[in-house]
Amino acid sequence: MKLPINYLSIDSHATLVLICKQPQLGHGKQRLANTLGGETALAIANALLICALEDLLAWPGPRVIAVARSNDLSWAEEILPNSFAVTQGHGNLGERIEHVDKSLRIEGHTHCIFIGSDSPALTLSDYQIAERSLMSHDIVLTPAKDGGVVLMGNRQAWPTLLDLPWSSPRLGSALYQRCLDAQLSIAQLSEKFDVDEYADLGYCCSVLLEDRRPARQALTALLQTLDVLPEATCRSNPN
């Protein structure tokens, strides 16, 4: 699916790419669903997605939503004006990121920043730092608290990502080494966190407690009212 020509005005900003699934029962956030039940996990997934969309809306450059299934394209095109929807293709997450990256490069997007829908602590400042880092580095990585990554930026094509240990605590170090082996220069930014497990929810709530962005306030309020956290968890920010 081609991006419209007038969407390729990318001289001044990197392209922010959201890799996501349409939140549905039984589709996404299954580790949370196993603990909290499907309806609660779905509510959290929706709130997290809205946080990511809040970031795309604030981004001054091109915005792409990469969805897991082709029948989600119309949904993606509707949820955020002035963005463009593409499909991720098949395979594991590494294969799908490579597929999206190659598709965007064909259309002229040379500097891309990839995020997921489960890292609500990311800020516009984080994306701006990543964008600036891509002016002097081939790759930008933001490591996750659990050993994964929450942001992947590139100005060169990714090396092979297929056989990396996706969804494991070894991903961050393996991806870093893969890029080094490919002789790509790497900027590693400050650690953030993502939300995968029940144990992540308390930390998420406390970190976002003072965040005044509307979607983050809504997520924090949801976590407080769902009664899924210890009583004192959301009272103060550990940072």
PDB file of C-alpha atoms in Angstrom:
ATOM      1  CA  MET A   1       0.000   0.000   0.000  1.00  0.00           C
ATOM      2  CA  LYS A   2       1.665   3.241  -1.133  1.00  0.00           C
ATOM      3  CA  LEU A   3       1.876   6.339   1.008  1.00  0.00           C
ATOM      4  CA  PRO A   4       0.491   9.442  -0.708  1.00  0.00           C
ATOM      5  CA  ILE A   5       3.197  11.603  -2.263  1.00  0.00           C
ATOM      6  CA  ASN A   6       2.292  14.654  -0.184  1.00  0.00           C
ATOM      7  CA  TYR A   7       2.897  12.556   2.916  1.00  0.00           C
ATOM      8  CA  LEU A   8       6.588  12.249   2.120  1.00  0.00           C
ATOM      9  CA  SER A   9       7.605  15.707   3.307  1.00  0.00           C
ATOM     10  CA  ILE A  10      10.183  14.268   5.677  1.00  0.00           C
ATOM     11  CA  ASP A  11      13.115  16.641   5.250  1.00  0.00           C
ATOM     12  CA  SER A  12      12.931  18.077   8.766  1.00  0.00           C
ATOM     13  CA  HIS A  13      11.605  15.243  10.950  1.00  0.00           C
ATOM     14  CA  ALA A  14      11.935  11.519  11.400  1.00  0.00           C
ATOM     15  CA  THR A  15       8.898   9.305  10.857  1.00  0.00           C
ATOM     16  CA  LEU A  16       7.268   8.080  14.070  1.00  0.00           C
ATOM     17  CA  VAL A  17       5.966   4.537  13.584  1.00  0.00           C
ATOM     18  CA  LEU A  18       3.547   2.876  15.998  1.00  0.00           C
ATOM     19  CA  ILE A  19       3.582  -0.935  15.867  1.00  0.00           C
ATOM     20  CA  CYS A  20       0.265  -2.027  17.351  1.00  0.00           C
ATOM     21  CA  LYS A  21      -2.719  -4.353  17.367  1.00  0.00           C
ATOM     22  CA  GLN A  22      -6.335  -3.292  17.500  1.00  0.00           C
ATOM     23  CA  PRO A  23      -7.306  -4.019  21.122  1.00  0.00           C
ATOM     24  CA  GLN A  24      -9.817  -6.861  21.212  1.00  0.00           C
ATOM     25  CA  LEU A  25     -10.722  -9.634  23.626  1.00  0.00           C
ATOM     26  CA  GLY A  26      -8.261 -12.454  23.140  1.00  0.00           C
ATOM     27  CA  HIS A  27      -5.998 -10.359  20.912  1.00  0.00           C
ATOM     28  CA  GLY A  28      -3.068  -8.756  22.731  1.00  0.00           C
ATOM     29  CA  LYS A  29      -2.008  -8.319  26.364  1.00  0.00           C
ATOM     30  CA  GLN A  30      -2.628 -11.987  27.092  1.00  0.00           C
ATOM     31  CA  ARG A  31      -0.226 -12.063  30.016  1.00  0.00           C
ATOM     32  CA  LEU A  32      -2.352  -9.399  31.700  1.00  0.00           C
ATOM     33  CA  ALA A  33      -5.516 -11.233  30.676  1.00  0.00           C
ATOM     34  CA  ASN A  34      -4.255 -14.424  32.317  1.00  0.00           C
ATOM     35  CA  THR A  35      -3.980 -12.573  35.623  1.00  0.00           C
ATOM     36  CA  LEU A  36      -6.732  -9.960  35.487  1.00  0.00           C
ATOM     37  CA  GLY A  37      -9.256 -11.387  33.060  1.00  0.00           C
ATOM     38  CA  GLY A  38      -9.965 -10.434  29.483  1.00  0.00           C
ATOM     39  CA  GLU A  39     -12.186  -7.401  30.062  1.00  0.00           C
ATOM     40  CA  THR A  40      -9.753  -5.716  32.438  1.00  0.00           C
ATOM     41  CA  ALA A  41      -6.787  -6.447  30.174  1.00  0.00           C
ATOM     42  CA  LEU A  42      -8.717  -4.995  27.235  1.00  0.00           C
ATOM     43  CA  ALA A  43      -9.466  -1.796  29.151  1.00  0.00           C
ATOM     44  CA  ILE A  44      -5.779  -1.412  29.996  1.00  0.00           C
ATOM     45  CA  ALA A  45      -4.749  -2.151  26.400  1.00  0.00           C
ATOM     46  CA  ASN A  46      -7.124   0.545  25.139  1.00  0.00           C
ATOM     47  CA  ALA A  47      -5.796   3.087  27.645  1.00  0.00           C
ATOM     48  CA  LEU A  48      -2.196   2.282  26.698  1.00  0.00           C
ATOM     49  CA  LEU A  49      -2.980   2.627  23.009  1.00  0.00           C
ATOM     50  CA  ILE A  50      -4.530   6.052  23.604  1.00  0.00           C
ATOM     51  CA  CYS A  51      -1.273   7.116  25.289  1.00  0.00           C
ATOM     52  CA  ALA A  52       0.685   6.085  22.189  1.00  0.00           C
ATOM     53  CA  LEU A  53      -1.795   7.897  19.938  1.00  0.00           C
ATOM     54  CA  GLU A  54      -1.391  10.986  22.115  1.00  0.00           C
ATOM     55  CA  ASP A  55       2.329  10.847  21.297  1.00  0.00           C
ATOM     56  CA  LEU A  56       1.728  10.469  17.571  1.00  0.00           C
ATOM     57  CA  LEU A  57      -0.680  13.376  17.625  1.00  0.00           C
ATOM     58  CA  ALA A  58       1.983  15.567  19.264  1.00  0.00           C
ATOM     59  CA  TRP A  59       4.694  14.546  16.777  1.00  0.00           C
ATOM     60  CA  PRO A  60       5.388  17.268  14.176  1.00  0.00           C
ATOM     61  CA  GLY A  61       6.699  14.866  11.528  1.00  0.00           C
ATOM     62  CA  PRO A  62       5.205  11.983   9.527  1.00  0.00           C
ATOM     63  CA  ARG A  63       3.182   9.465  11.547  1.00  0.00           C
ATOM     64  CA  VAL A  64       2.571   5.846  10.612  1.00  0.00           C
ATOM     65  CA  ILE A  65       0.375   3.255  12.338  1.00  0.00           C
ATOM     66  CA  ALA A  66       1.483  -0.283  11.480  1.00  0.00           C
ATOM     67  CA  VAL A  67      -1.288  -2.760  12.275  1.00  0.00           C
ATOM     68  CA  ALA A  68      -1.082  -6.510  12.675  1.00  0.00           C
ATOM     69  CA  ARG A  69      -3.910  -7.411  10.289  1.00  0.00           C
ATOM     70  CA  SER A  70      -4.998  -5.997   6.960  1.00  0.00           C
ATOM     71  CA  ASN A  71      -8.625  -5.760   8.076  1.00  0.00           C
ATOM     72  CA  ASP A  72      -7.496  -3.293  10.773  1.00  0.00           C
ATOM     73  CA  LEU A  73      -6.307  -0.716   8.227  1.00  0.00           C
ATOM     74  CA  SER A  74      -9.569   1.233   8.125  1.00  0.00           C
ATOM     75  CA  TRP A  75      -9.691   1.260  11.940  1.00  0.00           C
ATOM     76  CA  ALA A  76      -6.140   2.644  12.076  1.00  0.00           C
ATOM     77  CA  GLU A  77      -6.883   5.331   9.498  1.00  0.00           C
ATOM     78  CA  GLU A  78      -9.874   6.498  11.535  1.00  0.00           C
ATOM     79  CA  ILE A  79      -8.315   6.689  14.994  1.00  0.00           C
ATOM     80  CA  LEU A  80      -5.722   9.344  14.156  1.00  0.00           C
ATOM     81  CA  PRO A  81      -6.132  12.073  11.541  1.00  0.00           C
ATOM     82  CA  ASN A  82      -3.202  12.918   9.261  1.00  0.00           C
ATOM     83  CA  SER A  83      -1.427   9.637   9.820  1.00  0.00           C
ATOM     84  CA  PHE A  84      -1.057   6.699   7.467  1.00  0.00           C
ATOM     85  CA  ALA A  85      -1.755   3.027   8.078  1.00  0.00           C
ATOM     86  CA  VAL A  86       0.293   0.077   6.825  1.00  0.00           C
ATOM     87  CA  THR A  87       0.272  -3.616   7.646  1.00  0.00           C
ATOM     88  CA  GLN A  88       3.078  -5.308   9.545  1.00  0.00           C
ATOM     89  CA  GLY A  89       3.259  -8.421   7.408  1.00  0.00           C
ATOM     90  CA  HIS A  90       3.863 -11.880   8.858  1.00  0.00           C
ATOM     91  CA  GLY A  91       6.291 -13.536  11.243  1.00  0.00           C
ATOM     92  CA  ASN A  92       7.641 -12.605  14.636  1.00  0.00           C
ATOM     93  CA  LEU A  93       8.021  -9.011  15.776  1.00  0.00           C
ATOM     94  CA  GLY A  94      11.487  -8.711  14.267  1.00  0.00           C
ATOM     95  CA  GLU A  95      10.299  -9.825  10.848  1.00  0.00           C
ATOM     96  CA  ARG A  96       7.349  -7.453  11.029  1.00  0.00           C
ATOM     97  CA  ILE A  97       9.506  -4.456  11.973  1.00  0.00           C
ATOM     98  CA  GLU A  98      11.836  -5.254   9.064  1.00  0.00           C
ATOM     99  CA  HIS A  99       8.855  -5.493   6.713  1.00  0.00           C
ATOM    100  CA  VAL A 100       7.466  -2.115   7.792  1.00  0.00           C
ATOM    101  CA  ASP A 101      10.901  -0.503   7.639  1.00  0.00           C
ATOM    102  CA  LYS A 102      11.560  -1.748   4.113  1.00  0.00           C
ATOM    103  CA  SER A 103       8.140  -0.572   2.963  1.00  0.00           C
ATOM    104  CA  LEU A 104       8.708   2.908   4.379  1.00  0.00           C
ATOM    105  CA  ARG A 105      12.203   3.174   2.904  1.00  0.00           C
ATOM    106  CA  ILE A 106      10.851   2.407  -0.540  1.00  0.00           C
ATOM    107  CA  GLU A 107       8.591   5.424  -0.076  1.00  0.00           C
ATOM    108  CA  GLY A 108      11.454   7.693   1.011  1.00  0.00           C
ATOM    109  CA  HIS A 109      11.289   7.504   4.802  1.00  0.00           C
ATOM    110  CA  THR A 110      14.980   7.352   5.702  1.00  0.00           C
ATOM    111  CA  HIS A 111      14.870   8.148   9.444  1.00  0.00           C
ATOM    112  CA  CYS A 112      12.314   6.132  11.427  1.00  0.00           C
ATOM    113  CA  ILE A 113      11.484   5.788  15.115  1.00  0.00           C
ATOM    114  CA  PHE A 114       9.559   2.634  16.063  1.00  0.00           C
ATOM    115  CA  ILE A 115       7.491   2.376  19.241  1.00  0.00           C
ATOM    116  CA  GLY A 116       4.901  -0.012  20.627  1.00  0.00           C
ATOM    117  CA  SER A 117       1.653   0.763  22.411  1.00  0.00           C
ATOM    118  CA  ASP A 118       2.795  -0.232  25.902  1.00  0.00           C
ATOM    119  CA  SER A 119       5.437   2.350  26.911  1.00  0.00           C
ATOM    120  CA  PRO A 120       3.459   5.272  28.357  1.00  0.00           C
ATOM    121  CA  ALA A 121       6.442   6.908  30.065  1.00  0.00           C
ATOM    122  CA  LEU A 122       7.874   7.977  26.685  1.00  0.00           C
ATOM    123  CA  THR A 123       7.617  11.722  26.100  1.00  0.00           C
ATOM    124  CA  LEU A 124       7.970  14.122  23.201  1.00  0.00           C
ATOM    125  CA  SER A 125      11.410  14.940  24.574  1.00  0.00           C
ATOM    126  CA  ASP A 126      12.420  11.269  24.250  1.00  0.00           C
ATOM    127  CA  TYR A 127      11.393  11.247  20.587  1.00  0.00           C
ATOM    128  CA  GLN A 128      13.209  14.513  19.938  1.00  0.00           C
ATOM    129  CA  ILE A 129      16.384  13.149  21.527  1.00  0.00           C
ATOM    130  CA  ALA A 130      16.076  10.000  19.419  1.00  0.00           C
ATOM    131  CA  GLU A 131      15.579  12.096  16.288  1.00  0.00           C
ATOM    132  CA  ARG A 132      18.643  14.209  17.030  1.00  0.00           C
ATOM    133  CA  SER A 133      20.669  11.092  17.777  1.00  0.00           C
ATOM    134  CA  LEU A 134      19.826   9.726  14.339  1.00  0.00           C
ATOM    135  CA  MET A 135      21.659  12.660  12.794  1.00  0.00           C
ATOM    136  CA  SER A 136      24.953  11.205  14.039  1.00  0.00           C
ATOM    137  CA  HIS A 137      24.173   7.505  14.614  1.00  0.00           C
ATOM    138  CA  ASP A 138      22.778   4.723  12.453  1.00  0.00           C
ATOM    139  CA  ILE A 139      20.688   3.232  15.260  1.00  0.00           C
ATOM    140  CA  VAL A 140      19.022   4.592  18.403  1.00  0.00           C
ATOM    141  CA  LEU A 141      17.815   2.250  21.148  1.00  0.00           C
ATOM    142  CA  THR A 142      15.925   2.976  24.349  1.00  0.00           C
ATOM    143  CA  PRO A 143      16.324  -0.008  26.674  1.00  0.00           C
ATOM    144  CA  ALA A 144      13.446  -1.273  28.780  1.00  0.00           C
ATOM    145  CA  LYS A 145      13.584  -1.877  32.506  1.00  0.00           C
ATOM    146  CA  ASP A 146      12.891  -5.583  31.895  1.00  0.00           C
ATOM    147  CA  GLY A 147      15.754  -6.053  29.423  1.00  0.00           C
ATOM    148  CA  GLY A 148      13.817  -5.413  26.237  1.00  0.00           C
ATOM    149  CA  VAL A 149      13.562  -2.200  24.218  1.00  0.00           C
ATOM    150  CA  VAL A 150      10.827   0.440  24.104  1.00  0.00           C
ATOM    151  CA  LEU A 151      12.110   2.529  21.182  1.00  0.00           C
ATOM    152  CA  MET A 152      14.097   1.560  18.089  1.00  0.00           C
ATOM    153  CA  GLY A 153      15.269   4.241  15.687  1.00  0.00           C
ATOM    154  CA  ASN A 154      17.230   3.795  12.467  1.00  0.00           C
ATOM    155  CA  ARG A 155      18.605   5.698   9.505  1.00  0.00           C
ATOM    156  CA  GLN A 156      20.100   2.565   7.931  1.00  0.00           C
ATOM    157  CA  ALA A 157      18.163  -0.607   7.186  1.00  0.00           C
ATOM    158  CA  TRP A 158      17.923  -2.952  10.145  1.00  0.00           C
ATOM    159  CA  PRO A 159      20.196  -5.986  10.201  1.00  0.00           C
ATOM    160  CA  THR A 160      18.393  -9.339  10.338  1.00  0.00           C
ATOM    161  CA  LEU A 161      15.995  -9.265  13.299  1.00  0.00           C
ATOM    162  CA  LEU A 162      14.301 -12.621  12.732  1.00  0.00           C
ATOM    163  CA  ASP A 163      16.318 -14.756  15.133  1.00  0.00           C
ATOM    164  CA  LEU A 164      16.581 -12.351  18.065  1.00  0.00           C
ATOM    165  CA  PRO A 165      15.033 -13.372  21.425  1.00  0.00           C
ATOM    166  CA  TRP A 166      11.856 -11.312  21.152  1.00  0.00           C
ATOM    167  CA  SER A 167       9.698 -11.034  24.284  1.00  0.00           C
ATOM    168  CA  SER A 168      12.609 -12.021  26.495  1.00  0.00           C
ATOM    169  CA  PRO A 169      14.931 -10.151  28.914  1.00  0.00           C
ATOM    170  CA  ARG A 170      17.809 -10.835  26.496  1.00  0.00           C
ATOM    171  CA  LEU A 171      16.364  -8.834  23.622  1.00  0.00           C
ATOM    172  CA  GLY A 172      17.998  -5.489  24.389  1.00  0.00           C
ATOM    173  CA  SER A 173      21.533  -6.841  24.619  1.00  0.00           C
ATOM    174  CA  ALA A 174      21.026  -9.146  21.626  1.00  0.00           C
ATOM    175  CA  LEU A 175      19.702  -6.323  19.442  1.00  0.00           C
ATOM    176  CA  TYR A 176      22.559  -4.052  20.476  1.00  0.00           C
ATOM    177  CA  GLN A 177      25.108  -6.743  19.622  1.00  0.00           C
ATOM    178  CA  ARG A 178      23.420  -7.509  16.293  1.00  0.00           C
ATOM    179  CA  CYS A 179      23.705  -3.857  15.294  1.00  0.00           C
ATOM    180  CA  LEU A 180      27.343  -3.751  16.409  1.00  0.00           C
ATOM    181  CA  ASP A 181      28.096  -6.870  14.380  1.00  0.00           C
ATOM    182  CA  ALA A 182      26.579  -5.121  11.358  1.00  0.00           C
ATOM    183  CA  GLN A 183      29.028  -2.236  11.955  1.00  0.00           C
ATOM    184  CA  LEU A 184      26.234   0.228  12.670  1.00  0.00           C
ATOM    185  CA  SER A 185      26.844   3.114  15.060  1.00  0.00           C
ATOM    186  CA  ILE A 186      24.482   3.055  18.051  1.00  0.00           C
ATOM    187  CA  ALA A 187      23.168   5.651  20.482  1.00  0.00           C
ATOM    188  CA  GLN A 188      21.654   4.111  23.605  1.00  0.00           C
ATOM    189  CA  LEU A 189      19.257   6.414  25.466  1.00  0.00           C
ATOM    190  CA  SER A 190      17.956   6.464  29.034  1.00  0.00           C
ATOM    191  CA  GLU A 191      16.088   3.386  30.260  1.00  0.00           C
ATOM    192  CA  LYS A 192      12.272   3.379  30.278  1.00  0.00           C
ATOM    193  CA  PHE A 193       9.704   0.658  30.971  1.00  0.00           C
ATOM    194  CA  ASP A 194       6.905  -1.140  29.203  1.00  0.00           C
ATOM    195  CA  VAL A 195       3.754  -2.836  30.458  1.00  0.00           C
ATOM    196  CA  ASP A 196       3.618  -6.578  29.901  1.00  0.00           C
ATOM    197  CA  GLU A 197       2.910  -8.196  33.267  1.00  0.00           C
ATOM    198  CA  TYR A 198       0.685  -7.532  36.256  1.00  0.00           C
ATOM    199  CA  ALA A 199       3.784  -6.527  38.225  1.00  0.00           C
ATOM    200  CA  ASP A 200       4.407  -3.660  35.769  1.00  0.00           C
ATOM    201  CA  LEU A 201       1.113  -1.930  36.571  1.00  0.00           C
ATOM    202  CA  GLY A 202       2.073  -0.581  39.977  1.00  0.00           C
ATOM    203  CA  TYR A 203       5.312   0.875  38.687  1.00  0.00           C
ATOM    204  CA  CYS A 204       3.489   2.366  35.709  1.00  0.00           C
ATOM    205  CA  CYS A 205       0.920   4.008  37.934  1.00  0.00           C
ATOM    206  CA  SER A 206       3.498   5.540  40.270  1.00  0.00           C
ATOM    207  CA  VAL A 207       5.712   6.850  37.435  1.00  0.00           C
ATOM    208  CA  LEU A 208       2.772   8.501  35.677  1.00  0.00           C
ATOM    209  CA  LEU A 209       1.177   9.947  38.791  1.00  0.00           C
ATOM    210  CA  GLU A 210       2.481  13.474  38.129  1.00  0.00           C
ATOM    211  CA  ASP A 211       2.222  13.260  34.327  1.00  0.00           C
ATOM    212  CA  ARG A 212      -0.296  15.894  33.217  1.00  0.00           C
ATOM    213  CA  ARG A 213      -0.892  14.584  29.696  1.00  0.00           C
ATOM    214  CA  PRO A 214      -4.597  13.700  29.426  1.00  0.00           C
ATOM    215  CA  ALA A 215      -4.158  10.121  28.211  1.00  0.00           C
ATOM    216  CA  ARG A 216      -1.646   9.416  30.980  1.00  0.00           C
ATOM    217  CA  GLN A 217      -4.010  10.858  33.567  1.00  0.00           C
ATOM    218  CA  ALA A 218      -6.776   8.613  32.212  1.00  0.00           C
ATOM    219  CA  LEU A 219      -4.530   5.543  32.360  1.00  0.00           C
ATOM    220  CA  THR A 220      -3.506   6.325  35.944  1.00  0.00           C
ATOM    221  CA  ALA A 221      -7.141   6.852  36.948  1.00  0.00           C
ATOM    222  CA  LEU A 222      -8.067   3.530  35.356  1.00  0.00           C
ATOM    223  CA  LEU A 223      -5.343   1.662  37.204  1.00  0.00           C
ATOM    224  CA  GLN A 224      -6.432   3.244  40.477  1.00  0.00           C
ATOM    225  CA  THR A 225     -10.111   2.392  40.020  1.00  0.00           C
ATOM    226  CA  LEU A 226      -9.659  -1.153  38.759  1.00  0.00           C
ATOM    227  CA  ASP A 227      -8.562  -2.266  42.215  1.00  0.00           C
ATOM    228  CA  VAL A 228      -5.706  -4.279  40.717  1.00  0.00           C
ATOM    229  CA  LEU A 229      -2.946  -2.519  42.680  1.00  0.00           C
ATOM    230  CA  PRO A 230      -1.840  -2.393  46.303  1.00  0.00           C
ATOM    231  CA  GLU A 231      -3.461   0.548  48.063  1.00  0.00           C
ATOM    232  CA  ALA A 232      -0.275   2.648  48.440  1.00  0.00           C
ATOM    233  CA  THR A 233       1.166   1.970  44.986  1.00  0.00           C
ATOM    234  CA  CYS A 234      -0.158   5.081  43.225  1.00  0.00           C
ATOM    235  CA  ARG A 235       0.402   7.572  46.029  1.00  0.00           C
ATOM    236  CA  SER A 236       3.922   8.676  45.179  1.00  0.00           C
ATOM    237  CA  ASN A 237       6.448   8.586  42.383  1.00  0.00           C
ATOM    238  CA  PRO A 238       9.523   6.447  43.205  1.00  0.00           C
ATOM    239  CA  ASN A 239      11.633   8.633  40.930  1.00  0.00           C
TER     240      ASN A 239
END
